[in-house]
Coordinates of C-alpha atoms in Angstrom, one line a residue:
M1 CA 24.4 -11.2 3.7
S2 CA 21.3 -13.5 4.3
R3 CA 21.9 -16.6 6.3
K4 CA 18.9 -18.4 4.6
Q5 CA 19.5 -22.0 3.8
A6 CA 17.9 -24.1 1.1
G7 CA 14.8 -25.9 2.4
S8 CA 15.0 -24.1 5.8
A9 CA 11.9 -24.5 8.0
L10 CA 9.4 -21.9 8.9
K11 CA 9.2 -21.3 12.6
L12 CA 6.6 -19.0 14.1
F13 CA 6.9 -17.6 17.7
A14 CA 4.6 -15.4 19.7
L15 CA 5.6 -13.4 22.7
N16 CA 3.1 -11.9 25.2
S17 CA 1.9 -8.7 23.7
N18 CA -0.8 -10.1 21.3
L19 CA -1.2 -13.9 21.6
P20 CA -4.7 -14.0 20.0
L21 CA -3.4 -12.3 16.8
A22 CA -0.4 -14.6 16.7
Q23 CA -2.7 -17.6 17.0
K24 CA -4.9 -16.4 14.1
I25 CA -1.8 -15.8 11.9
A26 CA -0.6 -19.4 12.7
D27 CA -4.0 -20.8 11.8
E28 CA -4.0 -18.9 8.5
L29 CA -0.6 -20.4 7.8
H30 CA -1.6 -23.8 9.0
V31 CA 1.4 -24.0 11.3
A32 CA 1.7 -24.4 15.0
L33 CA 3.2 -21.7 17.2
C34 CA 6.6 -22.9 18.3
Q35 CA 7.3 -23.4 22.0
A36 CA 9.2 -20.8 24.1
T37 CA 9.0 -20.0 27.8
V38 CA 8.9 -16.4 28.8
K39 CA 9.4 -15.8 32.5
H40 CA 9.2 -12.6 34.4
F41 CA 11.0 -12.4 37.7
S42 CA 9.6 -10.4 40.7
D43 CA 12.0 -7.6 40.0
G44 CA 10.9 -7.2 36.4
E45 CA 13.8 -9.2 34.8
I46 CA 12.8 -11.3 31.8
Q47 CA 14.1 -14.8 31.0
I48 CA 13.3 -16.5 27.7
S49 CA 14.0 -20.2 26.8
I50 CA 13.4 -21.6 23.3
N51 CA 12.1 -25.1 23.8
E52 CA 12.9 -26.6 20.4
S53 CA 15.7 -26.5 17.8
I54 CA 15.6 -23.6 15.4
R55 CA 19.0 -24.1 13.8
G56 CA 19.0 -22.9 10.2
S57 CA 15.3 -22.1 10.3
D58 CA 13.5 -19.0 9.0
V59 CA 12.1 -17.6 12.2
F60 CA 9.2 -15.1 12.5
V61 CA 8.5 -13.5 15.9
I62 CA 5.2 -11.7 16.5
Q63 CA 5.3 -8.9 19.1
S64 CA 3.6 -5.5 19.2
I65 CA 5.5 -2.8 21.1
S66 CA 2.3 -1.8 23.0
D67 CA 1.3 -1.4 26.6
P68 CA 3.3 -2.2 28.7
V69 CA 5.6 -0.8 26.0
N70 CA 9.0 -1.1 27.6
E71 CA 8.3 -4.6 28.9
N72 CA 7.1 -5.9 25.5
F73 CA 10.1 -4.3 23.8
M74 CA 12.6 -5.9 26.2
E75 CA 10.8 -9.3 25.6
L76 CA 11.4 -8.8 21.9
M77 CA 15.0 -7.8 22.3
I78 CA 15.8 -10.8 24.5
M79 CA 14.0 -13.1 22.2
I80 CA 16.1 -11.9 19.2
D81 CA 19.3 -12.5 21.2
A82 CA 18.1 -16.0 22.1
L83 CA 17.3 -16.8 18.5
R84 CA 20.7 -15.5 17.2
R85 CA 22.6 -17.5 19.8
S86 CA 20.5 -20.6 18.8
S87 CA 21.7 -20.4 15.2
A88 CA 18.5 -19.3 13.5
G89 CA 18.8 -19.0 9.8
T90 CA 17.0 -15.7 9.5
I91 CA 15.3 -13.6 12.2
N92 CA 12.2 -11.8 11.0
I93 CA 10.4 -9.5 13.5
V94 CA 6.6 -9.0 13.0
I95 CA 5.6 -5.9 14.8
P96 CA 1.9 -5.2 14.2
Y97 CA 2.1 -2.0 16.2
Y98 CA 5.5 -0.2 16.3
G99 CA 5.6 1.7 19.6
Y100 CA 7.5 5.0 19.9
A101 CA 6.7 5.7 16.3
R102 CA 5.4 9.2 17.2
A103 CA 8.9 10.2 18.4
D104 CA 10.2 10.3 14.8
R105 CA 11.8 13.7 14.7
K106 CA 13.1 16.5 16.9
A107 CA 10.1 18.7 17.4
R108 CA 11.9 20.8 20.1
P109 CA 15.6 21.3 21.0
R110 CA 17.3 18.6 23.0
E111 CA 14.7 15.9 22.2
P112 CA 15.5 12.3 21.3
I113 CA 14.4 10.6 18.1
T114 CA 13.2 7.4 19.9
A115 CA 11.8 5.7 16.9
K116 CA 15.3 5.7 15.4
L117 CA 16.7 4.4 18.7
I118 CA 14.3 1.4 18.6
A119 CA 15.3 0.7 15.0
N120 CA 19.0 0.8 16.0
F121 CA 18.4 -1.6 18.9
L122 CA 16.5 -4.1 16.7
Q123 CA 19.3 -4.2 14.1
M124 CA 22.1 -4.3 16.7
V125 CA 20.7 -7.3 18.5
G126 CA 20.4 -9.3 15.2
A127 CA 17.0 -8.8 13.4
D128 CA 17.2 -9.5 9.6
R129 CA 13.9 -8.1 8.6
V130 CA 11.0 -6.1 10.1
V131 CA 7.3 -6.6 9.1
T132 CA 5.0 -3.9 10.5
M133 CA 1.7 -2.2 9.7
D134 CA 0.6 1.5 9.3
L135 CA 3.6 3.3 10.8
H136 CA 2.8 6.7 12.2
A137 CA 5.0 8.0 9.4
G138 CA 6.1 5.9 6.4
Q139 CA 9.5 7.5 6.5
L140 CA 10.3 5.4 9.6
Q141 CA 11.3 2.7 7.1
G142 CA 14.4 4.7 6.4
F143 CA 15.6 4.4 10.0
F144 CA 16.5 0.7 9.2
N145 CA 19.3 -0.6 7.2
I146 CA 17.5 -4.0 6.8
P147 CA 14.4 -4.8 4.8
V148 CA 11.2 -3.4 6.1
D149 CA 7.8 -4.6 4.8
H150 CA 5.3 -1.9 5.7
L151 CA 1.9 -3.4 5.4
L152 CA -1.4 -1.5 5.1
G153 CA -4.6 -2.0 7.1
I154 CA -6.6 0.1 4.7
F155 CA -7.8 -2.8 2.5
V156 CA -9.3 -4.6 5.5
Q157 CA -11.0 -1.4 6.5
V158 CA -12.4 -0.7 3.1
N159 CA -13.7 -4.3 2.8
Y160 CA -15.6 -3.8 6.1
F161 CA -17.2 -0.5 5.1
N162 CA -18.2 -2.0 1.7
Q163 CA -19.7 -5.1 3.2
A164 CA -21.5 -3.1 5.9
G165 CA -23.1 -0.9 3.3
I166 CA -21.4 2.2 4.6
K167 CA -20.4 3.5 1.2
D168 CA -23.2 5.8 -0.1
D169 CA -23.3 9.5 0.9
V170 CA -20.0 9.0 2.7
V171 CA -17.3 11.6 3.4
V172 CA -13.9 10.6 4.7
V173 CA -12.7 13.0 7.3
A174 CA -9.1 13.8 8.4
P175 CA -9.2 14.6 12.2
D176 CA -6.4 17.2 11.6
H177 CA -4.2 18.4 8.7
N178 CA -1.6 15.7 9.4
G179 CA -4.1 13.0 8.4
V180 CA -5.1 14.4 5.0
K181 CA -3.0 12.0 3.0
A182 CA -4.3 8.9 4.8
A183 CA -7.9 10.2 4.5
R184 CA -7.5 10.8 0.8
N185 CA -6.2 7.2 0.3
L186 CA -9.3 5.8 2.0
A187 CA -11.6 8.2 0.1
T188 CA -10.1 7.1 -3.2
L189 CA -10.9 3.4 -2.5
L190 CA -14.4 4.3 -1.2
K191 CA -14.9 6.7 -4.1
A192 CA -15.9 9.4 -1.6
P193 CA -14.9 13.0 -1.1
I194 CA -12.9 14.2 1.9
A195 CA -13.2 16.8 4.6
I196 CA -10.8 18.2 7.2
V197 CA -11.2 19.1 10.8
D198 CA -9.4 22.5 11.0
K199 CA -8.4 23.2 14.6
R200 CA -7.2 26.6 15.8
G201 CA -5.5 26.7 19.2
D202 CA -2.7 25.3 21.3
E203 CA -2.4 21.6 20.7
D204 CA -1.0 21.2 24.2
Q205 CA -4.2 22.7 25.7
S206 CA -7.9 21.8 25.4
I207 CA -9.3 23.1 22.2
L208 CA -12.8 24.5 22.4
D209 CA -15.5 23.6 20.0
D210 CA -15.7 27.2 18.7
Q211 CA -12.0 26.9 17.7
V212 CA -12.8 24.1 15.2
T213 CA -14.2 24.4 11.7
I214 CA -14.9 21.8 9.1
I215 CA -13.3 22.2 5.6
G216 CA -15.7 20.4 3.2
D217 CA -19.4 19.6 2.9
V218 CA -20.6 17.1 5.5
K219 CA -24.2 18.2 6.0
G220 CA -26.6 15.3 5.7
R221 CA -23.7 12.9 5.0
R222 CA -22.3 9.9 6.8
C223 CA -18.7 10.5 7.9
I224 CA -15.7 8.2 8.5
V225 CA -13.1 9.9 10.7
F226 CA -9.9 8.2 9.7
D227 CA -6.5 8.1 11.6
D228 CA -3.7 5.6 12.1
M229 CA -4.2 5.3 15.9
I230 CA -6.6 6.2 18.7
D231 CA -4.7 7.1 21.9
T232 CA -6.5 9.3 24.4
G233 CA -9.5 9.7 22.1
R234 CA -9.7 13.4 22.6
K235 CA -8.9 14.3 18.9
M236 CA -11.5 11.8 17.6
T237 CA -14.3 12.9 20.0
L238 CA -13.6 16.6 19.2
A239 CA -13.9 15.7 15.5
A240 CA -17.2 13.9 16.1
R241 CA -18.7 16.8 18.0
S242 CA -17.7 19.2 15.3
L243 CA -19.1 17.0 12.5
K244 CA -22.4 16.6 14.3
A245 CA -22.6 20.4 14.8
A246 CA -21.9 20.8 11.0
G247 CA -24.9 18.6 10.2
A248 CA -23.4 15.1 9.7
T249 CA -25.6 12.1 10.2
D250 CA -24.0 8.8 11.2
I251 CA -20.3 9.3 12.2
Y252 CA -17.8 6.4 12.3
A253 CA -14.3 6.4 13.8
C254 CA -11.7 4.3 12.0
A255 CA -8.1 3.6 13.0
T256 CA -5.7 0.8 12.8
H257 CA -4.1 0.9 16.2
P258 CA -6.3 1.0 19.3
I259 CA -3.9 2.3 22.0
F260 CA -6.9 3.4 24.2
S261 CA -4.9 5.0 27.0
K262 CA -6.7 6.0 30.2
G263 CA -10.0 7.7 29.7
A264 CA -10.2 6.9 25.9
V265 CA -12.9 4.2 26.3
E266 CA -15.3 6.4 28.3
R267 CA -14.8 9.3 25.8
L268 CA -15.5 7.1 22.8
Q269 CA -18.4 5.3 24.3
N270 CA -20.1 8.6 25.3
S271 CA -19.2 10.3 22.0
E272 CA -21.3 11.1 18.9
Y273 CA -19.9 8.0 17.1
T274 CA -22.2 5.3 15.8
Q275 CA -19.3 2.9 15.7
V276 CA -15.5 2.8 16.5
V277 CA -13.7 0.5 14.0
V278 CA -10.2 -0.6 14.9
S279 CA -7.9 -3.6 14.1
D280 CA -6.4 -6.2 16.3
T281 CA -2.8 -5.0 15.9
I282 CA -3.0 -4.3 19.7
Q283 CA -4.8 -6.7 21.9
I284 CA -7.7 -5.0 23.6
P285 CA -8.5 -6.4 27.1
E286 CA -12.1 -7.1 28.0
E287 CA -12.2 -4.1 30.4
K288 CA -11.4 -1.8 27.4
Q289 CA -14.1 -3.2 25.1
F290 CA -17.3 -1.3 24.7
A291 CA -20.6 -1.5 22.9
K292 CA -19.6 0.8 20.0
L293 CA -16.4 -1.0 19.3
K294 CA -15.8 -3.1 16.2
I295 CA -12.5 -5.0 15.9
L296 CA -11.3 -6.1 12.5
S297 CA -8.6 -8.8 12.2
V298 CA -5.5 -8.2 10.1
S299 CA -4.3 -11.8 10.6
K300 CA -4.8 -12.7 6.9
T301 CA -2.6 -9.7 5.8
F302 CA 0.2 -10.7 8.1
A303 CA -0.1 -14.4 7.2
K304 CA 0.1 -13.6 3.4
A305 CA 3.2 -11.4 4.0
I306 CA 4.9 -14.1 6.1
D307 CA 4.2 -16.8 3.5
L308 CA 5.5 -14.6 0.6
I309 CA 8.6 -13.6 2.5
Y310 CA 9.3 -17.2 3.5
H311 CA 9.0 -18.3 -0.2
N312 CA 11.2 -15.4 -1.4
Q313 CA 8.3 -13.9 -3.3
S314 CA 7.4 -10.3 -3.8
V315 CA 4.8 -8.7 -1.4
D316 CA 3.6 -6.3 -4.1
S317 CA 0.2 -8.1 -4.3
L318 CA -0.5 -6.8 -0.7
F319 CA -0.5 -3.2 -1.8
T320 CA -3.0 -3.3 -4.7
K321 CA -6.8 -3.1 -5.0
Q322 CA -6.8 -6.9 -5.6
N323 CA -7.1 -7.1 -1.8
L324 CA -10.6 -5.6 -2.0

């Protein structure tokens, strides 16, 4: 049962994972970020103090579960506990990037389903709602027994390509068979055909170029390789090489979550891509930014969602072409 009270105040907090995005969201909402102190002791323990009253308020906490993943997740858990013990009206967790989302099933015997474990923890500690974006698999919403608003970054991405004039002679490419549905969604909005990078080989080993074929016509066309995240960059750079060999002209990488683990930046900068387009769901430090990188902000999408949720209104408008 909701603890929301009539006339309860909106309180917006940011933890350490993505302060720039949190500030942009606050600016869009025309509210100030509330004051909280997050202290890390020398042994790694985390202490959080909320520096103002939040009794009866509708609280939104912005925190991506990104690198350092476990540290950021513990910050979020401790913050939720602090809010619950401070008599918050509702506790709404805004997770632009939901870490551990790839561990959403048992691919082998005796494996955990860590994405479900994260959901259990968030509910156990007292979260009332989760707002997130572009989960690795939409079915992860079913891991929760509380409301989940699963926002989409695709409208921001389509707007960018339209405004940049990258819409004629375009083919949207899925970097593997798992990404076909997402590629089709982008292609529909761009009114473009799709292609698929068909890899034959052991996914756990290096795949050679001659083990890759392109399903679809890309010769003489501009290509947008579309995925939900870029981690090591190997899959995306392999796709770019294969597309270039198949006769593609300009090739763009597009993904919502720029994880950019070790080696990814060098691979992408030295790849066949003209541009690598990502969002700011994960804060990219200066040392991981490079010449081909284009960062799109999703702050307006999250701000609209928070405003609608706070006013008990439907978020349906965030899932329609009206966003274009």
